[in-house]
Coordinates of C-alpha atoms in Angstrom, one line a residue:
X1 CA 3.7 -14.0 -13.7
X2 CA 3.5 -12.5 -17.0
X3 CA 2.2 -8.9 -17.3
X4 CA -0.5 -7.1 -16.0
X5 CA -2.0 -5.5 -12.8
X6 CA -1.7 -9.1 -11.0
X7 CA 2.3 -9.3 -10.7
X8 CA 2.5 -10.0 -7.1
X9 CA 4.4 -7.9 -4.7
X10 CA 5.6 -9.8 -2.1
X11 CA 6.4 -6.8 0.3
X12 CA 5.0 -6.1 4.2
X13 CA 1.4 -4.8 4.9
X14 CA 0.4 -4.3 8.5
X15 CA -3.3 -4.5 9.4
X16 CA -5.0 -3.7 12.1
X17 CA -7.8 -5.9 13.1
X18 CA -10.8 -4.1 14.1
X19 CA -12.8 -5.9 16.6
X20 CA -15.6 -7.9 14.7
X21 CA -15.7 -6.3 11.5
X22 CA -19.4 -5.4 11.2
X23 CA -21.4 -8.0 12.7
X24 CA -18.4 -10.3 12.8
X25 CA -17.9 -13.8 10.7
X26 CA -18.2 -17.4 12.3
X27 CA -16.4 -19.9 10.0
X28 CA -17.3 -23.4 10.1
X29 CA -14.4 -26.7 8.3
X30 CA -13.6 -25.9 5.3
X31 CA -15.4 -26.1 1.8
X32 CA -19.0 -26.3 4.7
X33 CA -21.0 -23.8 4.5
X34 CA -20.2 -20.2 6.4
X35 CA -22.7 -18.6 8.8
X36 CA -21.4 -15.5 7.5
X37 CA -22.7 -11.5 7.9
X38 CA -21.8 -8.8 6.4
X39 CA -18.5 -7.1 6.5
X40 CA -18.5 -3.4 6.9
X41 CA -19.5 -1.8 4.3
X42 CA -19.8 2.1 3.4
X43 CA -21.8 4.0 1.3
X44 CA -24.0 0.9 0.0
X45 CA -27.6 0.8 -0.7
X46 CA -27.2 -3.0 0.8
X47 CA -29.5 -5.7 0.4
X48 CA -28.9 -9.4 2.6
X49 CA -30.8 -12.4 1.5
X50 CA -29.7 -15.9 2.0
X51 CA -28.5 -18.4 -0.9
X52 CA -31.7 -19.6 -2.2
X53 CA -30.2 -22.5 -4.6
X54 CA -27.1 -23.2 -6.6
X55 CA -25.1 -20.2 -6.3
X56 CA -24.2 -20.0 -10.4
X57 CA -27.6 -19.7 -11.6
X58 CA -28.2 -17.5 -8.6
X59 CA -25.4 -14.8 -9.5
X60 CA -26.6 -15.6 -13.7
X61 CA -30.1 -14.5 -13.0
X62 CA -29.3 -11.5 -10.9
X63 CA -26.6 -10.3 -13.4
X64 CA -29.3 -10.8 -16.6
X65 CA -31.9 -8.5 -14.4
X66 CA -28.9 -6.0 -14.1
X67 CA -29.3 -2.5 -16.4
X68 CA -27.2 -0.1 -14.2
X69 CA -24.4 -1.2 -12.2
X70 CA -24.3 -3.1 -9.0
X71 CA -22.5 -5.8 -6.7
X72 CA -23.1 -8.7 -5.3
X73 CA -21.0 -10.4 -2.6
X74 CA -20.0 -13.3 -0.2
X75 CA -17.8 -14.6 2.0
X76 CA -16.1 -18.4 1.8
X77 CA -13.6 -19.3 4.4
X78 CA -10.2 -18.5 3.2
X79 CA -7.0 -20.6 3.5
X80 CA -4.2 -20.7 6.5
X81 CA -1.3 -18.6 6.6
X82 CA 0.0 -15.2 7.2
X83 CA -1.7 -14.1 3.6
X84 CA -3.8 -10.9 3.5
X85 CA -5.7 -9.6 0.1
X86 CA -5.2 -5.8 0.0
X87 CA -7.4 -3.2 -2.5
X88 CA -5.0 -0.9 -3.8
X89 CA -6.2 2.1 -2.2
X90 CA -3.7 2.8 0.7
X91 CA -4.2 5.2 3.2
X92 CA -0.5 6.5 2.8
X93 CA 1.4 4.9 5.8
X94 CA 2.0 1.5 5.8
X95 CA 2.1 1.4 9.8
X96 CA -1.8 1.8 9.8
X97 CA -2.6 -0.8 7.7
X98 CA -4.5 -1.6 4.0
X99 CA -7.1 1.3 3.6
X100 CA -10.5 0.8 2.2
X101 CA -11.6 -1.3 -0.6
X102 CA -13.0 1.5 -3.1
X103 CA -15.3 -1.0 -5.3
X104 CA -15.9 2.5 -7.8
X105 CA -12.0 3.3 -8.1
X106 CA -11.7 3.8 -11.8
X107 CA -9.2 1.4 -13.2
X108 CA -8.3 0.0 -10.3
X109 CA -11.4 -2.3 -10.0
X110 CA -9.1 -5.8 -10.2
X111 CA -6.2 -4.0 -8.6
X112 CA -5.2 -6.4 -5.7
X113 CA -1.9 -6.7 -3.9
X114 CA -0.9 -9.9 -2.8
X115 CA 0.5 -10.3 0.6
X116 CA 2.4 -12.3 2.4
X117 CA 3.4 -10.9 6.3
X118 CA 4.6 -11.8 9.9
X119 CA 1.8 -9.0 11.3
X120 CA -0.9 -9.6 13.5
X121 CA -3.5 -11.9 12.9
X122 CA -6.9 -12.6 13.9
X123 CA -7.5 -15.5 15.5
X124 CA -9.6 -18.2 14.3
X125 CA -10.4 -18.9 10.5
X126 CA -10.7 -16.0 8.4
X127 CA -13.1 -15.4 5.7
X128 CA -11.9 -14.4 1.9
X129 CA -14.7 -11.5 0.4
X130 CA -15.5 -12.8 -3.2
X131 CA -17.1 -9.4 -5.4
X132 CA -18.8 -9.7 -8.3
X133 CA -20.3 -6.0 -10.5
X134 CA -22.1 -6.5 -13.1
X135 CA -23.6 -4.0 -15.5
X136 CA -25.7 -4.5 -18.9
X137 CA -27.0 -7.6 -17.8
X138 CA -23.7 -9.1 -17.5
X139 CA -20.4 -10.0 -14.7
X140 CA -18.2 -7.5 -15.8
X141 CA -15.6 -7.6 -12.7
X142 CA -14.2 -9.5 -9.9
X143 CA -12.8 -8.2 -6.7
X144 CA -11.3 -10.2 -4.3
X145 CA -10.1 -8.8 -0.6
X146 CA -9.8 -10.4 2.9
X147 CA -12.2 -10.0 5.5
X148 CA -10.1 -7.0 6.8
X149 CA -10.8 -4.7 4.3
X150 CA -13.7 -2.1 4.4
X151 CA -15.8 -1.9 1.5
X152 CA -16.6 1.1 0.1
X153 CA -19.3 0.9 -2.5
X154 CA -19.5 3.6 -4.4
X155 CA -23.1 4.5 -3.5
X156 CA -24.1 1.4 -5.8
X157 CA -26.3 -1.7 -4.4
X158 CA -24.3 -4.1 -3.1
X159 CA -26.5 -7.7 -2.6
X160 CA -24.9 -10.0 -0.1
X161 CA -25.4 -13.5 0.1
X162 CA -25.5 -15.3 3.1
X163 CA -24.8 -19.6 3.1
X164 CA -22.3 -19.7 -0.2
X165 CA -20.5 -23.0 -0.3
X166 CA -17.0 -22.7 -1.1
X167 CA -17.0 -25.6 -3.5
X168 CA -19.9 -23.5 -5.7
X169 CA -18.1 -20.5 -5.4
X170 CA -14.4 -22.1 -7.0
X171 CA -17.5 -23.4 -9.7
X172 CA -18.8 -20.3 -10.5
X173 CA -15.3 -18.5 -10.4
X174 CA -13.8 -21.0 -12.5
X175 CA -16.5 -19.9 -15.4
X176 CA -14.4 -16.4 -15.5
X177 CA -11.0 -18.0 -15.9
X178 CA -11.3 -21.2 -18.2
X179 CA -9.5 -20.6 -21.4
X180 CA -9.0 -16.8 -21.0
X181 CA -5.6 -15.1 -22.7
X182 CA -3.9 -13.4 -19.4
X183 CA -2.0 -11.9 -21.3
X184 CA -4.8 -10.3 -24.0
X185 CA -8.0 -8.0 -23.7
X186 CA -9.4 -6.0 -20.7
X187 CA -11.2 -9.4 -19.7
X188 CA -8.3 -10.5 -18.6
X189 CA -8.0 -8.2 -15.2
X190 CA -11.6 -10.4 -14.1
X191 CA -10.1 -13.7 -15.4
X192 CA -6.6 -12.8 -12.9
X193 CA -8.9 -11.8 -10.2
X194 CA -11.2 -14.4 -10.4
X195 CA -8.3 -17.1 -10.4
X196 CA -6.5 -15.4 -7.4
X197 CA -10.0 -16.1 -5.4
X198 CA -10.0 -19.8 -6.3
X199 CA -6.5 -20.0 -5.3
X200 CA -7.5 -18.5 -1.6
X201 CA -10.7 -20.9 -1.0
X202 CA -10.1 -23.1 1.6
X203 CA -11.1 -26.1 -0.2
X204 CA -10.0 -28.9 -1.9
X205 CA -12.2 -27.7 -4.9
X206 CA -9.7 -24.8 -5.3
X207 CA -6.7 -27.9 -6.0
X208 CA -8.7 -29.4 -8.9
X209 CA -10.1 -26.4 -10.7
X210 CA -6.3 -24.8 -10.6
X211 CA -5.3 -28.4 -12.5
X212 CA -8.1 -28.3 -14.9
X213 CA -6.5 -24.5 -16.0
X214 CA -3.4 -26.0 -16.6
X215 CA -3.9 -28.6 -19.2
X216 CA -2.0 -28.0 -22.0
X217 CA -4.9 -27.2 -23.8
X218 CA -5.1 -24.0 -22.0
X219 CA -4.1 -20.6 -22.8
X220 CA 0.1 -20.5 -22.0
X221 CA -0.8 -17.4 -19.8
X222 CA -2.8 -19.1 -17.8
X223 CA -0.9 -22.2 -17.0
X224 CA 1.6 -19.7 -15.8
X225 CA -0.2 -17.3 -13.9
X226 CA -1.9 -20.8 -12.0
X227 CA 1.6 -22.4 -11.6
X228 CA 2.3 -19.4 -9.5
X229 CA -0.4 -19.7 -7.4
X230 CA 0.2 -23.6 -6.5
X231 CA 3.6 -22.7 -5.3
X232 CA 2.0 -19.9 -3.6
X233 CA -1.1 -21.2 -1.8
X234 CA -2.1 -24.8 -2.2
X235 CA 0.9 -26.3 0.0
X236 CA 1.4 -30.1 -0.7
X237 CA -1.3 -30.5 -3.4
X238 CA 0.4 -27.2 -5.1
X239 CA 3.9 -28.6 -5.1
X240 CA 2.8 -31.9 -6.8
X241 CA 1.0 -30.2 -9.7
X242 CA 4.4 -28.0 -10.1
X243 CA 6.5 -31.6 -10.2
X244 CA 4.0 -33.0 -12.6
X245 CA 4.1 -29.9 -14.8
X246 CA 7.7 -29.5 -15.1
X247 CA 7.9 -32.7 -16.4
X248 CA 4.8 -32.7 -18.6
X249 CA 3.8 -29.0 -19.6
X250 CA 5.1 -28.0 -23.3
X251 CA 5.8 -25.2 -23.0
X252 CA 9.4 -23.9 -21.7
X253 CA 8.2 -20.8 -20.9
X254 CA 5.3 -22.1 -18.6
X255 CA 8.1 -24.7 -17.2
X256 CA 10.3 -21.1 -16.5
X257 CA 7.9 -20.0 -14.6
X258 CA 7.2 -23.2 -12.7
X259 CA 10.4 -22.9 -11.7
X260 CA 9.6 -19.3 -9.6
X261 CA 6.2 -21.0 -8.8
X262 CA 8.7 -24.0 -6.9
X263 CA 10.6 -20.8 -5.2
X264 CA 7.9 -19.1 -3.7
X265 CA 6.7 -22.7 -2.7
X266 CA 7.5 -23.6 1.2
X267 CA 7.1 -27.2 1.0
X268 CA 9.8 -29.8 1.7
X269 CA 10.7 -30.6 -1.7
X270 CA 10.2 -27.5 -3.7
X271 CA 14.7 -27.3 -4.0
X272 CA 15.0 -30.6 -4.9
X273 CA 12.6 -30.1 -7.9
X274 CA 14.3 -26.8 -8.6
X275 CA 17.5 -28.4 -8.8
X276 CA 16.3 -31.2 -11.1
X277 CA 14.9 -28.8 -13.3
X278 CA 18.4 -27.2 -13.2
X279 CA 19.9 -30.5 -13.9
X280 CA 17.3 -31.9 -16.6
X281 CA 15.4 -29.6 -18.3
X282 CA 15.8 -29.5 -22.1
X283 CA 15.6 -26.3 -22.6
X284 CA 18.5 -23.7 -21.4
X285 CA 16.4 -21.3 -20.5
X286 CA 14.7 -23.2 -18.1
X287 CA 17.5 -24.4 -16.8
X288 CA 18.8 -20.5 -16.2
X289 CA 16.1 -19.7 -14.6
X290 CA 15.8 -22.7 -12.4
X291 CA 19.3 -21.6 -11.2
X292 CA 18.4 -18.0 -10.9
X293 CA 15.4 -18.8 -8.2
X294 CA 17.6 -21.6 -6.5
X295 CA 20.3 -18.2 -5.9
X296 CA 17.1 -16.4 -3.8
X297 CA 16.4 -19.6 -2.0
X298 CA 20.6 -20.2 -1.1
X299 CA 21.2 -22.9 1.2
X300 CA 23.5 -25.9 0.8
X301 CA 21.5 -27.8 -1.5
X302 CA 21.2 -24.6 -3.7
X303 CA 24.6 -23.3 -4.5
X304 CA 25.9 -27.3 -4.8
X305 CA 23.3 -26.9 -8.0
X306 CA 24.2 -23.7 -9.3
X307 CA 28.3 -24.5 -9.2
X308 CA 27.4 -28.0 -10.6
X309 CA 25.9 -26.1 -13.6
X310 CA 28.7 -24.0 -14.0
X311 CA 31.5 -27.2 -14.4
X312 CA 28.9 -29.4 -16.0
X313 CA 26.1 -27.9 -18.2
X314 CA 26.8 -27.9 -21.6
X315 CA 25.4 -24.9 -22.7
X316 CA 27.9 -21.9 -22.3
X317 CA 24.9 -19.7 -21.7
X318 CA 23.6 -22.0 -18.8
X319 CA 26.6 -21.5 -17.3
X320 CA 26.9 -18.0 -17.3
X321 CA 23.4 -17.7 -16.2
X322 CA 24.7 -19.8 -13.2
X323 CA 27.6 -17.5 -13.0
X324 CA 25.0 -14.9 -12.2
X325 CA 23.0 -17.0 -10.3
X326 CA 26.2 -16.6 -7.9
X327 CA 26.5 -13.6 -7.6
X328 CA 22.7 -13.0 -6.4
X329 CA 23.7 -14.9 -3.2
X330 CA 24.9 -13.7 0.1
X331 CA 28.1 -12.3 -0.5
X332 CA 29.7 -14.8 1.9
X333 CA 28.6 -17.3 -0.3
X334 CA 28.8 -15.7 -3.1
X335 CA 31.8 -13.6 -3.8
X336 CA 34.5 -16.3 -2.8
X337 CA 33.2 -18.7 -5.4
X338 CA 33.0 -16.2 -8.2
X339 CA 36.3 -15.7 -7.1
X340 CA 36.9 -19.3 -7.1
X341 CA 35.0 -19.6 -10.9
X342 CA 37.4 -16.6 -12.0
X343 CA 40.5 -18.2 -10.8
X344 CA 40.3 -21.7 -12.2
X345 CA 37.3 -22.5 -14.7
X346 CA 38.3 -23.5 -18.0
X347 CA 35.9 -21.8 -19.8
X348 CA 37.1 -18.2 -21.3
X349 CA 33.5 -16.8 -21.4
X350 CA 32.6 -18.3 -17.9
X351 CA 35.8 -16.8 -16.2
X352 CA 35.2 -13.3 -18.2
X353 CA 31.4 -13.6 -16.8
X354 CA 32.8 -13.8 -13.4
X355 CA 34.9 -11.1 -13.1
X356 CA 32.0 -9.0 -14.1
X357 CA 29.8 -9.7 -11.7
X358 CA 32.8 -9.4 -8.9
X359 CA 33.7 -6.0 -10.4
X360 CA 29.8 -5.5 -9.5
X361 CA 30.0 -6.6 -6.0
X362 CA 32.1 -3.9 -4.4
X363 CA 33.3 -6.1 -2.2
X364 CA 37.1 -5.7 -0.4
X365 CA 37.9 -9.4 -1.7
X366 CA 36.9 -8.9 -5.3
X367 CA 39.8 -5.9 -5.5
X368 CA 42.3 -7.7 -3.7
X369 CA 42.1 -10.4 -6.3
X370 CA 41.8 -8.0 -9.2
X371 CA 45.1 -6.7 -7.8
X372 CA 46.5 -9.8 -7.6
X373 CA 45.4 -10.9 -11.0
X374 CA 46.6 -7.5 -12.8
X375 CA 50.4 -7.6 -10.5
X376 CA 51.0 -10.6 -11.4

């Protein structure tokens, strides 16, 4: 994922839902149009008016009449899943759920974490809260939180539109993001937040805009921060962008992190592309990390590639990477055939990687076969 406030944490966050939120949200199919009210809000001098043409030039011309900070918001229906959008203001106990969303927090304007749980969940569609503050005339950030959050605003005006379709919102985020550095310049905390919302739209709109950032002609940053986010949230059209950009992307770096992008992925077909990559990839370091992420995913299919790799890649580096790749596995799995690699591979430097990680494993097998080794 690179570095930055947008390395996602894929820990639990338990959320209460709160009867209607405000005046509650009815969401029509997606990319329609969402008959949508306001969430709750706190300490907001708030303003509602309905979408009155093309939302871009809508958000452009209230930003250019913009001296002193203020906000403007929506809601688009949000994709399926278990996934909730968290501010990074906790109330300091997990059990009672993601706090409020503190717009005015200081730095921690684009701090979002990213989550992924088995907790309650409302039922019906659920609406994704796109934020937008702008300031000397300009968009200066992006906040992005799920429909459970409270917003807290600071005591600014907050504007919110009513009737945004989700296919103009992807358009008017995707301005923020095309051809920004994720890696380079404070802009780069509204680029990450403004890509996370297009990857959370419910539309088909989000799939295309995601490609379009990772042509090759775009910053390396971004092609891998995107990458993540197909394996993470666009399903089927996600995991064939990752296929075709492990085969076609340039860069092995961006083609390392397609291979966590794949792991993180829960479609059918994500481990056999991981294990290709492990098989085929020119470069060793992709195919190291390709067998790292197959170690967190385990299974059959898995550890057949990672023990391939250590009797059949080339690369004495590959193979100790898959030596370690073993040892991140169940220790079931795991510690018998490092015991196994010890015992019998050919390869000094493999054998001597090994025995490492075994010494590592505290496990009751590993010092019977270091006794047996060193008695013999």
């Amino acid at each position: 994922m690179g570095k930055g406030r947008w390395e996602m944490r894929k820990t639990v966050c338990y959320w209460t839902a709160i009867g209607a939120l405000g005046a509650g949200f009815a969401c029509s199919a997606a990319g329609q149009e969402v008959d949508d009210n306001v969430p709750r809000v706190e300490n907001a001098r708030l303003e509602r008016r309905a979408l009155a043409g093309p939302l871009a030039s809508e958000v452009h011309q209230w930003a250019e009449q913009t001296d002193h900070a203020r906000w403007l918001g929506y809601a688009v229906a949000k994709i399926g899943g278990e996934r909730t959008l968290c501010c990074g203001n906790y109330d300091g106990s997990w059990g009672n759920g993601c706090a409020h969303c503190r717009l005015e927090d200081g730095d921690r304007g684009n701090e979002v974490t990213f989550r992924n749980d088995g907790a309650a969940k409302l039922k019906g569609p659920e609406n994704l809260l796109v934020l937008l503050r702008a300031e000397n005339k300009r968009v200066m950030k992006v906040r992005v939180v799920s429909e459970q959050c409270p917003v807290d605003a600071g005591n600014l005006a907050l504007t919110w539109l009513s009737g945004v379709k989700s296919s103009e919102s992807v358009e008017l985020l995707q301005e923020f993001v095309q051809g920004a550095d994720l890696d380079m310049g404070r802009s780069q905390h509204m680029a990450q937040a403004a890509l996370a919302a297009i990857a959370m739209h419910a539309d088909s709109a989000a799939d295309r805009a995601l490609v379009s950032l990772t042509q090759p002609g775009q910053p390396a940053s971004l092609r891998r921060q995107a990458a993540f986010w197909f394996g993470e949230a666009r399903e089927k059209a996600g995991l064939a962008a990752l296929e075709k950009m492990a085969k076609t992307d340039p860069s092995s770096e961006v083609r390392a992190q397609v291979t966590f992008a794949l792991s993180v992925s829960h479609e059918p077909g994500a481990v056999e592309e991981m294990i290709r990559m492990a098989h085929e990839d020119e470069s060793s370091h992709v195919r190291g990390q390709a067998l790292f992420w197959l170690a967190h995913k385990a299974g059959q299919k898995a550890v057949g590639a990672i023990t391939g790799a250590i009797e059949n890649d080339p690369d004495t580096d590959v193979k100790k990477k898959a030596v370690f790749a073993l040892s991140q596995l169940p220790k079931d799995e795991g510690v018998p055939r490092l015991i196994e690699v010890a015992r019998t591979n050919h390869n000094r430097e493999v054998r001597r990687q090994a025995m490492f990680w075994l010494g590592q494993s505290s496990d009751p097998r590993a010092l019977a076969f270091f006794e047996k080794v060193l008695t013999q």
